[in-house]
Amino acid sequence: MFEQLSPARPDAILALLGLFRADPREDKIDLGVGVYRNPERQTPVMTAVKAAERRILDAQTSKSYLGLAGDEEFNTVLSSLLLADALDTTRTRAIQAPGGSGAIRILAELLSEARPGATVYISDPSWPNHWPMVTASGLRPKTYPYFDTATRGIRFDAMMETLAEASAGDIVLLHGCCHNPTGANLDSGQWAAIADLIVETGLLPFIDIAYQGFGDGLDSDAAGLRTLARTVPELVVGASCSKNFGVYCDRVGLALVIGKNSGVADTAVGQLKSIARRSYSMPPNHGAATVRTVLGDSALRRQWLDELDAMRDRMLRLRANLADELRRASNSETFDFIKSHRGMFSLTGLTRSEVDRLREDHAIYMVGDGRINVAGLPDDRLDYLAESIVRVSQDS
Ligand code: LMR
């Protein structure tokens, strides 16, 4: 039977991880997959997370099923972390999902059930997994202009023009903060203008928020989402705790729906649970219980916030230092944009062949579209990195 299958197309980000692991060069640098690294190049378990895990281990008396919504207390605390005072509990419902990706996938299926074959506007560019997830759910992906390769900012007018042409019931997928892969983010005025446009056109916003706290701060990073939640009649959110709690392999995410009223919200979450049931049944609990324990205890929450602040400060410092090194190596301001971008990633503007040369000749790994993981930058080798980037871009 399987001879009927054609080989799967490798995922651009995960394939790179395999290549990096197989490379015997000791001084290799991994700027590929989005995981946070400390100055020792490790992705450690956060101290607050470790402490919460110990508590859970000691207190746990059963591993019986929790149900399709997963850990309800996690759902409540994470909904508050995302929406704060924009949370209207009468028409907001959420279920735990296996990671942010799991949340995106079941929400896409929910949207497909509500509106079969609907068009989903996706930023150009976007996280490469958005397209296959949307397509596999029966929806129709289409791009909206986003990144301006000349200014390294956002083509906001072009984005708004495209979205203004959308039909009521179409969907717009927006990155809540820390845009992946570009690092260029909407400001508060732009979020407000998008919220108004959504109300005018009848578009449904689908927010992917995977890096809350990695850009400017927990609240600033969710400000756009909160503006939408206060303004639009309905929206869906797929949230991830992989990065801000460092619980990548525990798969912790939330699928949240805001309906026009509480009855509609109940129906939507009921359908979402059915989709979960037929996909994976129930989500894993350990990571969600850990996050819920951290957020529910004032001392652990304080400790986690301090650790999160330190991670963000480190990424901002690395951005500034790399931009300085690139300025020195190129004798130009070409790469200064790295300093103004936010989050884990920046799109460098390097071409595919320049990226290949960096990998082959300099053991520097970045995604084929030129995306770098800022949190993977090596503190003590930024000069080497900058010189290598400038060399390949000048040679081509
Ligand atoms: C990334 O973009 O590197 C992360 O979101 C990890 C992934 O699953 O692609």
Tab-separated table of C-alpha atoms and ligand atoms in Angstrom:
chain	number	residue	atom	x	y	z
A	1	MET	CA	0.000	0.000	0.000
A	2	PHE	CA	2.698	2.473	0.954
A	3	GLU	CA	4.324	2.321	-2.475
A	4	GLN	CA	1.465	4.591	-3.552
A	5	LEU	CA	2.894	7.360	-1.389
A	6	SER	CA	5.290	9.979	-2.634
A	7	PRO	CA	8.087	11.008	-0.254
A	8	ALA	CA	7.108	13.656	2.298
A	9	ARG	CA	8.525	17.133	1.834
A	10	PRO	CA	10.897	17.734	4.751
A	11	ASP	CA	10.004	20.606	7.088
A	12	ALA	CA	12.513	23.411	6.461
A	13	ILE	CA	13.163	24.055	10.159
A	14	LEU	CA	13.258	20.482	11.468
A	15	ALA	CA	15.384	19.235	8.544
A	16	LEU	CA	17.985	21.832	9.473
A	17	LEU	CA	18.070	20.482	13.024
A	18	GLY	CA	18.971	17.037	11.617
A	19	LEU	CA	21.735	18.503	9.434
A	20	PHE	CA	23.165	20.424	12.379
A	21	ARG	CA	23.227	17.366	14.632
A	22	ALA	CA	25.022	15.342	11.944
A	23	ASP	CA	27.727	18.006	11.389
A	24	PRO	CA	30.963	16.882	13.123
A	25	ARG	CA	32.524	20.398	13.193
A	26	GLU	CA	32.963	21.371	16.844
A	27	ASP	CA	32.647	25.116	16.353
A	28	LYS	CA	29.293	24.882	14.509
A	29	ILE	CA	26.669	27.501	15.344
A	30	ASP	CA	22.920	26.703	15.378
A	31	LEU	CA	20.683	29.668	14.572
A	32	GLY	CA	17.890	27.424	13.236
A	33	VAL	CA	15.032	26.026	15.295
A	34	GLY	CA	13.422	28.449	17.773
A	35	VAL	CA	14.666	27.357	21.175
A	36	TYR	CA	16.148	29.656	23.803
A	37	ARG	CA	19.805	29.127	24.733
A	38	ASN	CA	21.740	30.537	27.679
A	39	PRO	CA	25.378	31.733	27.392
A	40	GLU	CA	26.497	28.114	27.902
A	41	ARG	CA	24.483	27.148	24.797
A	42	GLN	CA	22.025	25.148	26.918
A	43	THR	CA	18.214	25.230	26.944
A	44	PRO	CA	17.801	24.780	30.700
A	45	VAL	CA	14.652	23.953	32.651
A	46	MET	CA	13.567	27.223	34.295
A	47	THR	CA	14.035	27.228	38.092
A	48	ALA	CA	10.370	28.073	38.763
A	49	VAL	CA	9.299	25.271	36.426
A	50	LYS	CA	11.578	22.754	38.153
A	51	ALA	CA	10.213	23.748	41.573
A	52	ALA	CA	6.615	23.393	40.342
A	53	GLU	CA	7.406	19.975	38.878
A	54	ARG	CA	8.753	18.771	42.233
A	55	ARG	CA	5.548	19.904	43.943
A	56	ILE	CA	3.410	18.134	41.363
A	57	LEU	CA	5.392	14.924	41.699
A	58	ASP	CA	4.993	14.929	45.490
A	59	ALA	CA	1.305	15.831	45.504
A	60	GLN	CA	0.100	13.703	42.592
A	61	THR	CA	-2.037	10.783	43.716
A	62	SER	CA	-3.533	9.742	40.390
A	63	LYS	CA	-2.904	9.912	36.675
A	64	SER	CA	-6.504	9.270	35.746
A	65	TYR	CA	-8.045	11.036	32.717
A	66	LEU	CA	-8.902	14.710	33.090
A	67	GLY	CA	-11.247	15.078	30.112
A	68	LEU	CA	-11.230	16.651	26.667
A	69	ALA	CA	-10.602	20.188	27.933
A	70	GLY	CA	-7.486	19.038	29.801
A	71	ASP	CA	-6.528	20.933	32.932
A	72	GLU	CA	-9.371	23.422	33.505
A	73	GLU	CA	-7.406	25.475	36.013
A	74	PHE	CA	-4.604	25.836	33.454
A	75	ASN	CA	-7.195	26.997	30.910
A	76	THR	CA	-8.409	29.675	33.324
A	77	VAL	CA	-4.997	31.024	34.366
A	78	LEU	CA	-3.599	31.023	30.853
A	79	SER	CA	-6.683	32.797	29.481
A	80	SER	CA	-6.037	35.525	32.090
A	81	LEU	CA	-2.349	35.722	31.243
A	82	LEU	CA	-3.274	36.293	27.599
A	83	LEU	CA	-6.262	38.587	27.930
A	84	ALA	CA	-5.972	40.192	31.405
A	85	ASP	CA	-8.742	42.779	31.790
A	86	ALA	CA	-9.861	42.209	28.190
A	87	LEU	CA	-11.117	38.772	29.235
A	88	ASP	CA	-14.910	38.586	29.000
A	89	THR	CA	-15.633	35.273	30.704
A	90	THR	CA	-19.238	35.223	29.522
A	91	ARG	CA	-18.233	34.592	25.911
A	92	THR	CA	-14.676	33.204	26.150
A	93	ARG	CA	-14.004	29.458	26.264
A	94	ALA	CA	-10.692	27.596	26.107
A	95	ILE	CA	-9.329	24.083	26.094
A	96	GLN	CA	-5.827	22.840	26.686
A	97	ALA	CA	-4.063	21.645	23.531
A	98	PRO	CA	-0.888	19.673	22.780
A	99	GLY	CA	1.365	22.684	22.188
A	100	GLY	CA	0.656	25.867	20.264
A	101	SER	CA	0.757	23.819	17.050
A	102	GLY	CA	-1.927	21.474	18.386
A	103	ALA	CA	-4.043	24.515	19.240
A	104	ILE	CA	-3.603	26.034	15.768
A	105	ARG	CA	-4.536	22.762	14.112
A	106	ILE	CA	-7.746	22.107	16.066
A	107	LEU	CA	-8.813	25.743	15.721
A	108	ALA	CA	-8.251	25.563	11.959
A	109	GLU	CA	-10.515	22.507	11.901
A	110	LEU	CA	-13.134	24.343	13.941
A	111	LEU	CA	-13.069	27.229	11.464
A	112	SER	CA	-13.298	24.786	8.580
A	113	GLU	CA	-16.353	23.194	10.153
A	114	ALA	CA	-17.974	26.578	10.733
A	115	ARG	CA	-17.159	27.792	7.253
A	116	PRO	CA	-16.013	25.024	4.899
A	117	GLY	CA	-13.368	26.121	2.403
A	118	ALA	CA	-13.028	29.617	3.879
A	119	THR	CA	-10.038	31.697	2.811
A	120	VAL	CA	-7.346	32.245	5.432
A	121	TYR	CA	-5.131	35.275	4.874
A	122	ILE	CA	-1.583	34.470	6.041
A	123	SER	CA	1.266	36.977	6.284
A	124	ASP	CA	3.948	36.916	3.594
A	125	PRO	CA	6.138	35.391	4.928
A	126	SER	CA	4.929	33.356	7.892
A	127	TRP	CA	5.907	30.339	9.977
A	128	PRO	CA	6.229	27.633	7.283
A	129	ASN	CA	3.883	25.249	9.111
A	130	HIS	CA	0.913	27.633	8.891
A	131	TRP	CA	0.217	26.778	5.249
A	132	PRO	CA	0.124	22.971	5.574
A	133	MET	CA	-1.944	23.180	8.761
A	134	VAL	CA	-4.521	25.447	7.192
A	135	THR	CA	-4.650	23.407	3.975
A	136	ALA	CA	-4.917	20.076	5.809
A	137	SER	CA	-7.885	21.466	7.731
A	138	GLY	CA	-9.771	22.136	4.495
A	139	LEU	CA	-9.279	25.906	4.479
A	140	ARG	CA	-7.796	27.930	1.621
A	141	PRO	CA	-4.586	29.841	2.393
A	142	LYS	CA	-3.834	33.129	0.657
A	143	THR	CA	-1.104	35.653	1.473
A	144	TYR	CA	-1.337	39.243	2.595
A	145	PRO	CA	1.697	41.537	2.162
A	146	TYR	CA	3.626	41.895	5.398
A	147	PHE	CA	7.397	42.214	5.321
A	148	ASP	CA	9.158	44.977	3.454
A	149	THR	CA	12.514	43.585	2.356
A	150	ALA	CA	13.841	47.080	1.663
A	151	THR	CA	13.074	48.699	5.023
A	152	ARG	CA	12.854	45.469	7.091
A	153	GLY	CA	9.608	46.858	8.471
A	154	ILE	CA	5.973	46.140	7.670
A	155	ARG	CA	4.148	46.949	4.434
A	156	PHE	CA	1.221	48.109	6.480
A	157	ASP	CA	-0.683	50.011	3.792
A	158	ALA	CA	-0.425	47.094	1.358
A	159	MET	CA	-1.473	44.694	4.113
A	160	MET	CA	-4.559	46.796	4.903
A	161	GLU	CA	-5.462	47.152	1.215
A	162	THR	CA	-5.421	43.386	0.752
A	163	LEU	CA	-7.407	42.707	3.905
A	164	ALA	CA	-9.958	45.360	2.930
A	165	GLU	CA	-10.801	43.206	-0.114
A	166	ALA	CA	-11.634	40.191	2.060
A	167	SER	CA	-15.186	38.901	2.267
A	168	ALA	CA	-17.151	38.552	5.495
A	169	GLY	CA	-16.356	35.135	6.968
A	170	ASP	CA	-12.808	35.051	5.618
A	171	ILE	CA	-10.132	34.567	8.243
A	172	VAL	CA	-6.951	36.537	8.951
A	173	LEU	CA	-4.092	34.780	10.706
A	174	LEU	CA	-2.069	37.266	12.762
A	175	HIS	CA	1.050	36.722	14.872
A	176	GLY	CA	0.178	38.073	18.331
A	177	CYS	CA	3.762	39.305	18.846
A	178	CYS	CA	7.359	38.494	17.894
A	179	HIS	CA	6.540	37.766	14.253
A	180	ASN	CA	8.040	34.494	13.021
A	181	PRO	CA	10.172	34.615	10.881
A	182	THR	CA	10.643	38.341	10.309
A	183	GLY	CA	10.949	39.935	13.791
A	184	ALA	CA	8.970	42.956	12.490
A	185	ASN	CA	5.894	43.655	14.612
A	186	LEU	CA	2.704	45.687	14.457
A	187	ASP	CA	2.520	48.723	16.755
A	188	SER	CA	-0.495	49.625	18.883
A	189	GLY	CA	-1.946	52.065	16.322
A	190	GLN	CA	-1.707	49.400	13.626
A	191	TRP	CA	-3.446	46.830	15.833
A	192	ALA	CA	-6.253	49.325	16.468
A	193	ALA	CA	-6.616	49.978	12.720
A	194	ILE	CA	-6.726	46.216	12.044
A	195	ALA	CA	-9.390	45.774	14.734
A	196	ASP	CA	-11.539	48.438	13.036
A	197	LEU	CA	-11.017	46.854	9.622
A	198	ILE	CA	-12.040	43.453	11.001
A	199	VAL	CA	-15.269	44.929	12.353
A	200	GLU	CA	-15.962	46.641	9.002
A	201	THR	CA	-15.216	43.633	6.774
A	202	GLY	CA	-16.510	40.786	8.964
A	203	LEU	CA	-13.119	39.033	8.880
A	204	LEU	CA	-12.464	36.572	11.687
A	205	PRO	CA	-9.101	37.034	13.445
A	206	PHE	CA	-7.058	33.909	14.189
A	207	ILE	CA	-4.180	34.803	16.501
A	208	ASP	CA	-1.064	32.686	16.867
A	209	ILE	CA	0.767	33.800	20.004
A	210	ALA	CA	3.810	31.682	20.823
A	211	TYR	CA	6.288	34.185	22.264
A	212	GLN	CA	4.432	36.257	24.874
A	213	GLY	CA	7.111	37.886	27.042
A	214	PHE	CA	9.922	37.482	24.497
A	215	GLY	CA	9.387	40.846	22.755
A	216	ASP	CA	8.845	43.854	25.036
A	217	GLY	CA	7.123	42.261	28.042
A	218	LEU	CA	4.210	40.007	28.990
A	219	ASP	CA	1.585	42.751	28.791
A	220	SER	CA	3.002	44.731	25.857
A	221	ASP	CA	3.287	41.543	23.826
A	222	ALA	CA	-0.399	40.752	24.347
A	223	ALA	CA	-1.622	44.335	23.868
A	224	GLY	CA	-2.640	43.805	20.217
A	225	LEU	CA	-4.566	40.660	21.072
A	226	ARG	CA	-6.304	42.503	23.911
A	227	THR	CA	-7.257	45.356	21.574
A	228	LEU	CA	-8.892	42.842	19.256
A	229	ALA	CA	-10.629	41.039	22.129
A	230	ARG	CA	-12.154	44.340	23.267
A	231	THR	CA	-13.232	45.368	19.765
A	232	VAL	CA	-14.256	42.435	17.579
A	233	PRO	CA	-17.304	40.199	18.033
A	234	GLU	CA	-15.484	36.872	17.681
A	235	LEU	CA	-11.951	35.554	17.440
A	236	VAL	CA	-9.803	32.487	18.049
A	237	VAL	CA	-6.365	32.253	19.670
A	238	GLY	CA	-3.760	29.485	19.587
A	239	ALA	CA	-1.252	30.064	22.396
A	240	SER	CA	1.955	28.238	23.254
A	241	CYS	CA	3.886	27.935	26.524
A	242	SER	CA	6.843	26.187	24.846
A	243	LYS	CA	9.054	29.247	24.797
A	244	ASN	CA	8.019	31.474	27.699
A	245	PHE	CA	7.977	28.541	30.151
A	246	GLY	CA	10.680	26.552	28.309
A	247	VAL	CA	8.444	23.447	28.301
A	248	TYR	CA	8.998	22.636	24.618
A	249	CYS	CA	8.791	18.840	24.718
A	250	ASP	CA	5.949	18.774	27.266
A	251	ARG	CA	3.615	20.224	24.611
A	252	VAL	CA	1.619	22.904	26.426
A	253	GLY	CA	-0.835	25.063	24.516
A	254	LEU	CA	-4.264	26.666	24.704
A	255	ALA	CA	-7.016	26.895	22.087
A	256	LEU	CA	-9.260	29.838	22.959
A	257	VAL	CA	-12.499	30.974	21.342
A	258	ILE	CA	-14.436	34.194	21.849
A	259	GLY	CA	-18.005	33.908	20.570
A	260	LYS	CA	-20.643	36.571	19.911
A	261	ASN	CA	-22.454	35.449	23.064
A	262	SER	CA	-22.179	32.731	25.663
A	263	GLY	CA	-24.430	30.268	23.806
A	264	VAL	CA	-22.381	30.496	20.623
A	265	ALA	CA	-19.152	30.209	22.623
A	266	ASP	CA	-20.468	27.038	24.323
A	267	THR	CA	-21.343	25.472	20.974
A	268	ALA	CA	-17.935	26.370	19.518
A	269	VAL	CA	-16.003	24.878	22.436
A	270	GLY	CA	-18.195	21.773	22.297
A	271	GLN	CA	-17.197	21.299	18.647
A	272	LEU	CA	-13.560	21.973	19.537
A	273	LYS	CA	-13.693	19.163	22.102
A	274	SER	CA	-15.159	16.811	19.468
A	275	ILE	CA	-12.299	17.690	17.140
A	276	ALA	CA	-9.817	16.965	19.946
A	277	ARG	CA	-11.569	13.668	20.704
A	278	ARG	CA	-11.282	12.415	17.147
A	279	SER	CA	-7.687	13.706	16.773
A	280	TYR	CA	-5.794	12.795	19.974
A	281	SER	CA	-8.590	12.539	22.537
A	282	MET	CA	-7.032	14.253	25.571
A	283	PRO	CA	-3.942	16.469	25.902
A	284	PRO	CA	-0.919	15.531	28.070
A	285	ASN	CA	-1.153	16.966	31.574
A	286	HIS	CA	2.297	17.312	33.101
A	287	GLY	CA	3.362	20.527	31.361
A	288	ALA	CA	-0.009	22.224	31.798
A	289	ALA	CA	-0.068	21.289	35.500
A	290	THR	CA	3.417	22.789	35.795
A	291	VAL	CA	2.416	26.074	34.152
A	292	ARG	CA	-0.766	26.239	36.248
A	293	THR	CA	1.281	25.660	39.423
A	294	VAL	CA	3.775	28.400	38.519
A	295	LEU	CA	1.064	30.928	37.677
A	296	GLY	CA	-1.040	30.053	40.723
A	297	ASP	CA	1.679	30.551	43.334
A	298	SER	CA	2.857	34.109	43.958
A	299	ALA	CA	6.490	33.182	44.781
A	300	LEU	CA	6.879	30.840	41.801
A	301	ARG	CA	5.159	33.351	39.536
A	302	ARG	CA	7.590	36.099	40.667
A	303	GLN	CA	10.547	33.808	40.067
A	304	TRP	CA	9.262	32.837	36.624
A	305	LEU	CA	8.715	36.511	35.695
A	306	ASP	CA	12.295	37.315	36.740
A	307	GLU	CA	13.639	34.444	34.659
A	308	LEU	CA	11.499	35.476	31.680
A	309	ASP	CA	12.724	39.092	32.010
A	310	ALA	CA	16.315	37.855	32.033
A	311	MET	CA	15.742	35.792	28.884
A	312	ARG	CA	14.217	38.779	27.092
A	313	ASP	CA	17.013	41.114	28.238
A	314	ARG	CA	19.566	38.638	26.954
A	315	MET	CA	17.907	38.502	23.526
A	316	LEU	CA	17.771	42.309	23.349
A	317	ARG	CA	21.452	42.507	24.299
A	318	LEU	CA	22.382	39.924	21.692
A	319	ARG	CA	20.433	41.872	19.063
A	320	ALA	CA	22.278	45.080	19.936
A	321	ASN	CA	25.691	43.387	20.046
A	322	LEU	CA	25.206	41.548	16.744
A	323	ALA	CA	24.025	44.745	15.041
A	324	ASP	CA	27.158	46.528	16.348
A	325	GLU	CA	29.445	43.744	15.111
A	326	LEU	CA	27.739	43.779	11.705
A	327	ARG	CA	28.112	47.547	11.533
A	328	ARG	CA	31.820	47.165	12.226
A	329	ALA	CA	32.327	44.260	9.792
A	330	SER	CA	30.307	45.806	6.944
A	331	ASN	CA	31.231	49.406	7.677
A	332	SER	CA	27.574	50.232	7.057
A	333	GLU	CA	24.192	50.476	8.752
A	334	THR	CA	22.748	47.684	6.575
A	335	PHE	CA	22.022	45.372	9.489
A	336	ASP	CA	20.924	47.941	12.088
A	337	PHE	CA	17.327	46.673	11.775
A	338	ILE	CA	18.274	43.649	13.902
A	339	LYS	CA	18.292	46.027	16.880
A	340	SER	CA	14.741	47.269	16.292
A	341	HIS	CA	13.200	43.862	15.619
A	342	ARG	CA	11.684	41.979	18.555
A	343	GLY	CA	11.272	38.376	19.632
A	344	MET	CA	13.258	35.295	18.875
A	345	PHE	CA	13.807	35.827	15.151
A	346	SER	CA	14.978	38.258	12.494
A	347	LEU	CA	14.944	37.821	8.759
A	348	THR	CA	18.469	38.827	7.732
A	349	GLY	CA	17.863	39.318	4.025
A	350	LEU	CA	20.502	36.725	3.138
A	351	THR	CA	19.687	34.703	0.032
A	352	ARG	CA	19.323	30.935	-0.057
A	353	SER	CA	22.759	30.504	-1.653
A	354	GLU	CA	24.351	32.787	0.948
A	355	VAL	CA	22.691	30.726	3.684
A	356	ASP	CA	24.074	27.557	2.049
A	357	ARG	CA	27.565	29.029	1.941
A	358	LEU	CA	27.390	30.022	5.601
A	359	ARG	CA	26.472	26.441	6.471
A	360	GLU	CA	29.003	24.738	4.203
A	361	ASP	CA	32.000	27.046	4.614
A	362	HIS	CA	31.471	28.555	8.075
A	363	ALA	CA	29.408	25.921	9.975
A	364	ILE	CA	26.713	28.539	10.630
A	365	TYR	CA	23.174	27.144	10.392
A	366	MET	CA	20.162	29.318	9.672
A	367	VAL	CA	16.818	28.637	7.973
A	368	GLY	CA	16.890	28.814	4.147
A	369	ASP	CA	14.871	32.036	4.063
A	370	GLY	CA	17.659	33.776	6.034
A	371	ARG	CA	15.914	33.630	9.437
A	372	ILE	CA	18.160	33.629	12.498
A	373	ASN	CA	17.229	32.532	16.002
A	374	VAL	CA	18.523	35.447	18.068
A	375	ALA	CA	18.403	33.349	21.240
A	376	GLY	CA	20.898	30.972	19.619
A	377	LEU	CA	23.540	33.645	19.008
A	378	PRO	CA	26.910	32.760	20.562
A	379	ASP	CA	27.910	35.647	22.905
A	380	ASP	CA	31.619	35.077	22.436
A	381	ARG	CA	31.640	34.605	18.647
A	382	LEU	CA	29.494	37.440	17.363
A	383	ASP	CA	32.524	38.919	15.603
A	384	TYR	CA	33.101	35.666	13.690
A	385	LEU	CA	29.426	35.451	12.832
A	386	ALA	CA	29.268	39.054	11.621
A	387	GLU	CA	32.426	38.695	9.530
A	388	SER	CA	31.141	35.476	7.961
A	389	ILE	CA	27.770	37.059	7.117
A	390	VAL	CA	29.447	40.079	5.552
A	391	ARG	CA	31.900	37.878	3.639
A	392	VAL	CA	29.200	35.718	2.016
A	393	SER	CA	27.031	38.722	1.203
A	394	GLN	CA	29.936	40.596	-0.386
A	395	ASP	CA	31.096	37.569	-2.400
A	396	SER	CA	27.757	36.959	-4.065
B	1	LMR	C1	10.344	27.661	15.052
B	1	LMR	O1	9.739	28.385	14.265
B	1	LMR	O2	11.555	27.426	14.965
B	1	LMR	C2	9.595	27.034	16.202
B	1	LMR	O3	8.277	27.471	16.203
B	1	LMR	C3	9.713	25.557	16.242
B	1	LMR	C4	8.911	24.871	15.171
B	1	LMR	O4	8.162	23.958	15.523
B	1	LMR	O5	9.041	25.200	13.994
